[in-house]
Amino acid sequence: MKPLPMASQNDARTDLPPEGGSHTDGSHTDGIHTDGLVADPVKTEALSPAITAALKTVYDPEIPVDIWELGLIYDVFVTGEGVASIKMTLTAPGCPAAQVLPGQVGEAAKTVEGITDAKVEVVWEPGWTKDRMSDVAKLQLGMW
């Protein structure tokens, strides 16, 4: 399992969207923008394990691996008001699950005590590759 990134600005990872930001060009597929939400580091740290556990209950309907292990979740943070901001991608732009997965992700996050709402944004940059999958996912899919 890959932990949620909680790096300082000095050692922030460039392969993940920044908190409250996006690597996109502004085009979003679902009309929901998480930009403008402000992360609360204390709430984010406190609720991240439960959010991760909730997201691990959501599966891509075409792949028998949860979305967390597939590496579809790019960024998660929680605002001071308890809103979970989630940036995710799909395995391909034409993915048939595009209509259902973002809603399932939001509903899963809202099951976490302390989360008042969830905003899910589908982003396409950086593009998803098999390299984003965890070792667990690779093992489950026989790619090890």
Coordinates of N, CA and C in Angstrom, one line a residue:
M1 N 0.8 -1.2 0.0 CA 0.0 0.0 0.0 C 0.9 1.2 0.0
K2 N 0.6 2.2 -0.9 CA 1.3 3.4 -0.9 C 0.7 4.4 0.0
P3 N 1.5 5.1 0.9 CA 0.9 6.1 1.8 C 0.6 7.4 1.0
L4 N -0.4 8.1 1.6 CA -0.7 9.4 1.0 C 0.5 10.3 1.1
P5 N 0.8 11.1 0.1 CA 1.9 12.0 0.2 C 1.6 13.2 1.1
M6 N 2.5 13.4 2.0 CA 2.4 14.6 3.0 C 3.8 15.2 3.1
A7 N 4.2 15.8 2.0 CA 5.6 16.3 1.9 C 5.5 17.8 2.1
S8 N 6.6 18.3 2.6 CA 6.7 19.8 2.7 C 6.9 20.3 1.3
Q9 N 6.8 21.6 1.1 CA 6.9 22.2 -0.3 C 8.3 22.0 -0.8
N10 N 9.3 21.8 0.1 CA 10.7 21.6 -0.4 C 10.9 20.3 -1.0
D11 N 10.2 19.2 -0.5 CA 10.4 17.9 -1.0 C 9.1 17.4 -1.6
A12 N 8.3 18.2 -2.1 CA 7.0 17.8 -2.7 C 7.3 17.0 -4.0
R13 N 6.5 15.9 -4.2 CA 6.7 15.1 -5.3 C 6.1 15.8 -6.5
T14 N 6.8 15.8 -7.6 CA 6.3 16.5 -8.8 C 5.4 15.6 -9.7
D15 N 5.4 14.2 -9.4 CA 4.5 13.3 -10.1 C 3.1 13.3 -9.7
L16 N 2.8 14.0 -8.6 CA 1.5 14.0 -8.0 C 0.9 15.5 -8.1
P17 N -0.4 15.6 -8.3 CA -0.9 17.0 -8.3 C -0.7 17.6 -7.0
P18 N -0.5 18.9 -6.9 CA -0.3 19.6 -5.6 C -1.6 19.7 -4.9
E19 N -1.5 19.9 -3.5 CA -2.7 20.1 -2.7 C -3.4 21.3 -3.2
G20 N -4.7 21.2 -3.5 CA -5.5 22.3 -3.9 C -5.2 22.7 -5.4
G21 N -4.4 21.9 -6.1 CA -4.1 22.2 -7.5 C -4.2 21.1 -8.4
S22 N -3.8 21.2 -9.6 CA -3.9 20.2 -10.6 C -2.8 20.3 -11.6
H23 N -2.5 19.2 -12.2 CA -1.6 19.3 -13.4 C -2.3 19.4 -14.7
T24 N -3.6 19.6 -14.6 CA -4.4 19.7 -15.8 C -4.3 21.0 -16.5
D25 N -4.8 21.1 -17.7 CA -4.9 22.3 -18.4 C -6.2 23.1 -18.2
G26 N -6.9 22.6 -17.2 CA -8.2 23.3 -16.9 C -9.4 22.5 -17.4
S27 N -9.2 21.5 -18.2 CA -10.3 20.7 -18.8 C -10.6 19.6 -17.8
H28 N -11.8 19.5 -17.4 CA -12.2 18.5 -16.5 C -13.4 17.7 -17.1
T29 N -13.5 16.4 -16.8 CA -14.5 15.6 -17.4 C -15.8 15.7 -16.7
D30 N -15.8 15.9 -15.4 CA -17.1 15.8 -14.6 C -17.7 17.1 -14.2
G31 N -17.1 18.2 -14.5 CA -17.7 19.5 -14.2 C -17.4 19.9 -12.7
I32 N -16.7 19.1 -11.9 CA -16.5 19.4 -10.5 C -15.0 19.8 -10.4
H33 N -14.7 20.9 -9.8 CA -13.4 21.4 -9.7 C -13.0 21.4 -8.2
T34 N -11.9 20.8 -7.8 CA -11.5 20.8 -6.5 C -10.5 21.9 -6.2
D35 N -10.1 22.6 -7.3 CA -9.2 23.8 -7.1 C -10.0 24.8 -6.3
G36 N -9.3 25.5 -5.5 CA -9.9 26.5 -4.6 C -10.2 26.0 -3.2
L37 N -10.3 24.7 -3.1 CA -10.5 24.2 -1.7 C -9.1 24.2 -1.0
V38 N -9.1 24.5 0.3 CA -7.9 24.7 1.0 C -7.7 23.5 2.0
A39 N -6.6 22.8 1.9 CA -6.3 21.7 2.8 C -6.1 22.1 4.2
D40 N -6.6 21.3 5.1 CA -6.4 21.5 6.5 C -5.4 20.3 6.9
P41 N -4.1 20.6 7.1 CA -3.1 19.5 7.3 C -3.5 18.6 8.5
V42 N -4.0 19.2 9.5 CA -4.3 18.4 10.7 C -5.5 17.4 10.4
K43 N -6.6 17.9 9.8 CA -7.7 17.0 9.4 C -7.3 16.0 8.4
T44 N -6.5 16.5 7.4 CA -6.0 15.6 6.4 C -5.2 14.4 7.0
E45 N -4.3 14.7 7.9 CA -3.5 13.6 8.5 C -4.4 12.7 9.3
A46 N -5.3 13.3 10.1 CA -6.2 12.5 10.9 C -7.1 11.6 10.2
L47 N -7.7 12.1 9.1 CA -8.7 11.3 8.4 C -8.2 10.5 7.2
S48 N -6.9 10.7 6.8 CA -6.4 10.0 5.6 C -6.4 8.5 5.7
P49 N -6.1 7.9 6.9 CA -6.2 6.4 6.9 C -7.6 5.9 6.7
A50 N -8.6 6.6 7.3 CA -10.0 6.1 7.1 C -10.4 6.4 5.6
I51 N -10.0 7.5 5.1 CA -10.4 7.7 3.7 C -9.8 6.7 2.7
T52 N -8.5 6.4 3.0 CA -7.8 5.4 2.2 C -8.6 4.0 2.3
A53 N -8.9 3.7 3.5 CA -9.7 2.4 3.7 C -11.0 2.4 3.0
A54 N -11.7 3.6 3.0 CA -12.9 3.7 2.3 C -12.7 3.6 0.8
L55 N -11.7 4.2 0.2 CA -11.4 4.2 -1.2 C -11.0 2.8 -1.7
K56 N -10.5 2.0 -0.8 CA -10.0 0.6 -1.1 C -11.2 -0.3 -1.2
T57 N -12.5 0.2 -0.9 CA -13.7 -0.6 -1.1 C -14.3 -0.4 -2.5
V58 N -13.7 0.5 -3.3 CA -14.2 0.8 -4.6 C -13.3 0.1 -5.7
Y59 N -14.0 -0.6 -6.5 CA -13.3 -1.4 -7.6 C -13.6 -0.9 -8.9
D60 N -12.6 -0.9 -9.8 CA -12.9 -0.7 -11.2 C -13.7 -2.0 -11.7
P61 N -14.8 -1.8 -12.3 CA -15.7 -2.9 -12.7 C -15.0 -3.9 -13.7
E62 N -14.0 -3.4 -14.4 CA -13.4 -4.3 -15.4 C -12.1 -4.9 -14.9
I63 N -11.6 -4.5 -13.7 CA -10.4 -5.0 -13.2 C -10.6 -5.4 -11.7
P64 N -10.2 -6.6 -11.3 CA -10.5 -7.1 -10.0 C -9.6 -6.6 -8.9
V65 N -9.3 -5.3 -9.0 CA -8.3 -4.6 -8.0 C -9.0 -3.3 -7.6
D66 N -8.8 -2.9 -6.4 CA -9.4 -1.7 -5.9 C -8.7 -0.5 -6.5
I67 N -9.4 0.7 -6.6 CA -8.8 1.9 -7.3 C -7.6 2.4 -6.6
W68 N -7.5 2.2 -5.3 CA -6.3 2.7 -4.6 C -5.0 2.0 -5.1
E69 N -5.1 0.6 -5.1 CA -4.0 -0.2 -5.5 C -3.7 0.0 -7.0
L70 N -4.7 0.3 -7.8 CA -4.5 0.5 -9.2 C -3.8 1.8 -9.4
G71 N -3.7 2.7 -8.4 CA -3.0 4.0 -8.6 C -3.9 5.0 -9.3
L72 N -5.2 4.9 -9.2 CA -6.1 5.9 -9.8 C -6.3 7.1 -9.0
I73 N -5.9 7.1 -7.7 CA -6.1 8.2 -6.8 C -4.8 9.0 -6.8
Y74 N -4.9 10.3 -7.2 CA -3.7 11.1 -7.3 C -3.5 12.0 -6.1
D75 N -4.6 12.5 -5.5 CA -4.4 13.4 -4.4 C -5.7 13.4 -3.5
V76 N -5.5 13.4 -2.2 CA -6.6 13.5 -1.3 C -6.2 14.4 -0.2
F77 N -7.1 15.3 0.1 CA -6.9 16.2 1.3 C -8.3 16.5 1.9
V78 N -8.3 17.0 3.1 CA -9.6 17.4 3.8 C -9.5 18.9 4.1
T79 N -10.6 19.6 3.9 CA -10.6 21.0 4.3 C -11.0 21.1 5.8
G80 N -10.9 22.3 6.3 CA -11.3 22.6 7.7 C -12.8 22.3 7.9
E81 N -13.6 22.4 6.9 CA -15.0 22.1 7.0 C -15.3 20.6 6.9
G82 N -14.3 19.8 6.6 CA -14.5 18.4 6.5 C -14.9 17.9 5.1
V83 N -14.6 18.7 4.1 CA -14.8 18.3 2.7 C -13.6 17.6 2.2
A84 N -13.8 16.3 1.7 CA -12.7 15.6 1.2 C -12.6 16.0 -0.3
S85 N -11.4 16.4 -0.7 CA -11.1 16.7 -2.0 C -10.2 15.6 -2.6
I86 N -10.7 15.0 -3.7 CA -10.1 13.8 -4.3 C -9.8 14.0 -5.8
K87 N -8.6 13.9 -6.2 CA -8.3 14.0 -7.6 C -7.9 12.6 -8.0
M88 N -8.6 12.1 -9.0 CA -8.4 10.8 -9.5 C -8.3 10.8 -11.0
T89 N -7.9 9.6 -11.6 CA -7.9 9.4 -13.0 C -8.5 8.1 -13.3
L90 N -8.6 7.8 -14.6 CA -9.1 6.5 -15.0 C -8.0 5.8 -15.8
T91 N -8.1 4.6 -16.1 CA -7.1 3.9 -16.8 C -7.0 4.4 -18.3
A92 N -8.1 4.9 -18.8 CA -8.1 5.4 -20.2 C -9.2 6.4 -20.3
P93 N -9.0 7.5 -21.2 CA -10.1 8.4 -21.4 C -11.4 7.9 -21.8
G94 N -11.4 6.8 -22.5 CA -12.7 6.2 -22.9 C -13.2 5.1 -22.0
C95 N -12.7 5.1 -20.8 CA -13.0 4.0 -19.8 C -14.6 4.0 -19.6
P96 N -15.2 2.9 -19.7 CA -16.7 2.8 -19.5 C -17.1 3.1 -18.1
A97 N -16.1 3.0 -17.1 CA -16.4 3.3 -15.7 C -16.4 4.7 -15.4
A98 N -16.1 5.6 -16.4 CA -16.1 7.0 -16.2 C -17.4 7.6 -15.6
Q99 N -18.5 7.0 -15.9 CA -19.8 7.5 -15.5 C -20.1 7.1 -14.0
V100 N -19.5 6.0 -13.5 CA -19.8 5.5 -12.2 C -18.7 5.7 -11.2
L101 N -17.5 5.5 -11.6 CA -16.4 5.5 -10.6 C -16.3 6.8 -9.7
P102 N -16.3 8.0 -10.4 CA -16.2 9.2 -9.5 C -17.3 9.3 -8.5
G103 N -18.5 8.9 -8.8 CA -19.6 8.9 -7.9 C -19.4 7.9 -6.7
Q104 N -18.9 6.8 -7.1 CA -18.6 5.7 -6.1 C -17.5 6.2 -5.1
V105 N -16.5 6.9 -5.7 CA -15.4 7.4 -4.9 C -15.9 8.4 -3.9
G106 N -16.7 9.4 -4.4 CA -17.3 10.4 -3.5 C -18.2 9.8 -2.4
E107 N -19.0 8.8 -2.8 CA -19.9 8.2 -1.8 C -19.0 7.4 -0.7
A108 N -18.0 6.7 -1.2 CA -17.1 6.0 -0.2 C -16.5 7.0 0.7
A109 N -16.0 8.1 0.2 CA -15.3 9.1 1.1 C -16.3 9.6 2.2
K110 N -17.5 9.8 1.7 CA -18.5 10.4 2.7 C -18.9 9.4 3.8
T111 N -18.5 8.2 3.7 CA -18.9 7.2 4.7 C -17.9 7.4 5.9
V112 N -16.8 8.2 5.7 CA -15.8 8.4 6.8 C -16.4 9.4 7.8
E113 N -16.3 9.0 9.1 CA -16.8 9.9 10.1 C -15.8 11.1 10.1
G114 N -16.5 12.3 10.1 CA -15.7 13.6 10.0 C -15.7 14.2 8.7
I115 N -16.1 13.4 7.6 CA -16.2 14.0 6.3 C -17.7 14.4 6.1
T116 N -17.8 15.7 5.7 CA -19.2 16.3 5.5 C -19.6 16.2 4.1
D117 N -18.6 16.2 3.2 CA -18.9 16.2 1.7 C -17.7 15.7 1.0
A118 N -17.8 15.3 -0.2 CA -16.6 14.9 -1.0 C -16.8 15.5 -2.4
K119 N -15.7 16.1 -2.9 CA -15.6 16.6 -4.2 C -14.5 15.8 -5.0
V120 N -15.0 15.2 -6.0 CA -14.1 14.3 -6.8 C -13.9 14.9 -8.2
E121 N -12.6 15.1 -8.6 CA -12.3 15.6 -9.8 C -11.5 14.6 -10.6
V122 N -11.9 14.3 -11.9 CA -11.2 13.4 -12.7 C -10.2 14.2 -13.5
V123 N -8.9 13.9 -13.5 CA -7.9 14.6 -14.2 C -7.2 13.6 -15.1
W124 N -6.6 14.1 -16.2 CA -5.9 13.2 -17.1 C -4.4 13.4 -17.2
E125 N -3.9 14.4 -16.4 CA -2.4 14.6 -16.4 C -2.0 14.5 -14.9
P126 N -1.0 13.8 -14.5 CA -0.3 12.9 -15.4 C -1.1 11.7 -15.8
G127 N -0.9 11.2 -17.0 CA -1.6 10.1 -17.5 C -1.3 8.8 -16.6
W128 N -2.3 7.9 -16.5 CA -2.2 6.7 -15.8 C -1.4 5.7 -16.6
T129 N -0.4 5.0 -15.9 CA 0.3 3.9 -16.5 C 0.4 2.8 -15.5
K130 N 0.7 1.6 -16.0 CA 0.9 0.5 -15.1 C 1.9 0.7 -14.0
D131 N 2.8 1.6 -14.2 CA 3.8 2.0 -13.1 C 3.2 2.5 -11.9
R132 N 2.0 3.1 -12.0 CA 1.3 3.7 -10.8 C 0.7 2.6 -9.9
M133 N 0.6 1.4 -10.4 CA 0.0 0.3 -9.6 C 0.9 -0.1 -8.5
S134 N 0.3 -0.5 -7.4 CA 1.1 -1.0 -6.2 C 1.6 -2.4 -6.5
D135 N 2.5 -2.8 -5.8 CA 3.0 -4.2 -5.9 C 1.9 -5.2 -5.6
V136 N 0.9 -4.9 -4.7 CA -0.2 -5.7 -4.5 C -1.0 -5.9 -5.7
A137 N -1.3 -4.8 -6.4 CA -2.1 -4.8 -7.6 C -1.4 -5.7 -8.7
K138 N -0.1 -5.4 -8.9 CA 0.6 -6.2 -9.9 C 0.6 -7.7 -9.6
L139 N 0.7 -8.0 -8.3 CA 0.7 -9.4 -7.9 C -0.7 -10.0 -8.2
Q140 N -1.8 -9.3 -7.8 CA -3.1 -9.7 -8.1 C -3.4 -9.9 -9.5
L141 N -2.8 -9.1 -10.4 CA -3.1 -9.2 -11.8 C -2.1 -10.1 -12.6
G142 N -1.2 -10.7 -11.8 CA -0.2 -11.6 -12.4 C 0.9 -10.8 -13.2
M143 N 1.1 -9.6 -12.8 CA 2.1 -8.8 -13.6 C 3.5 -8.7 -12.9
W144 N 3.7 -9.5 -11.9 CA 4.9 -9.4 -11.1 C 5.9 -10.3 -11.7

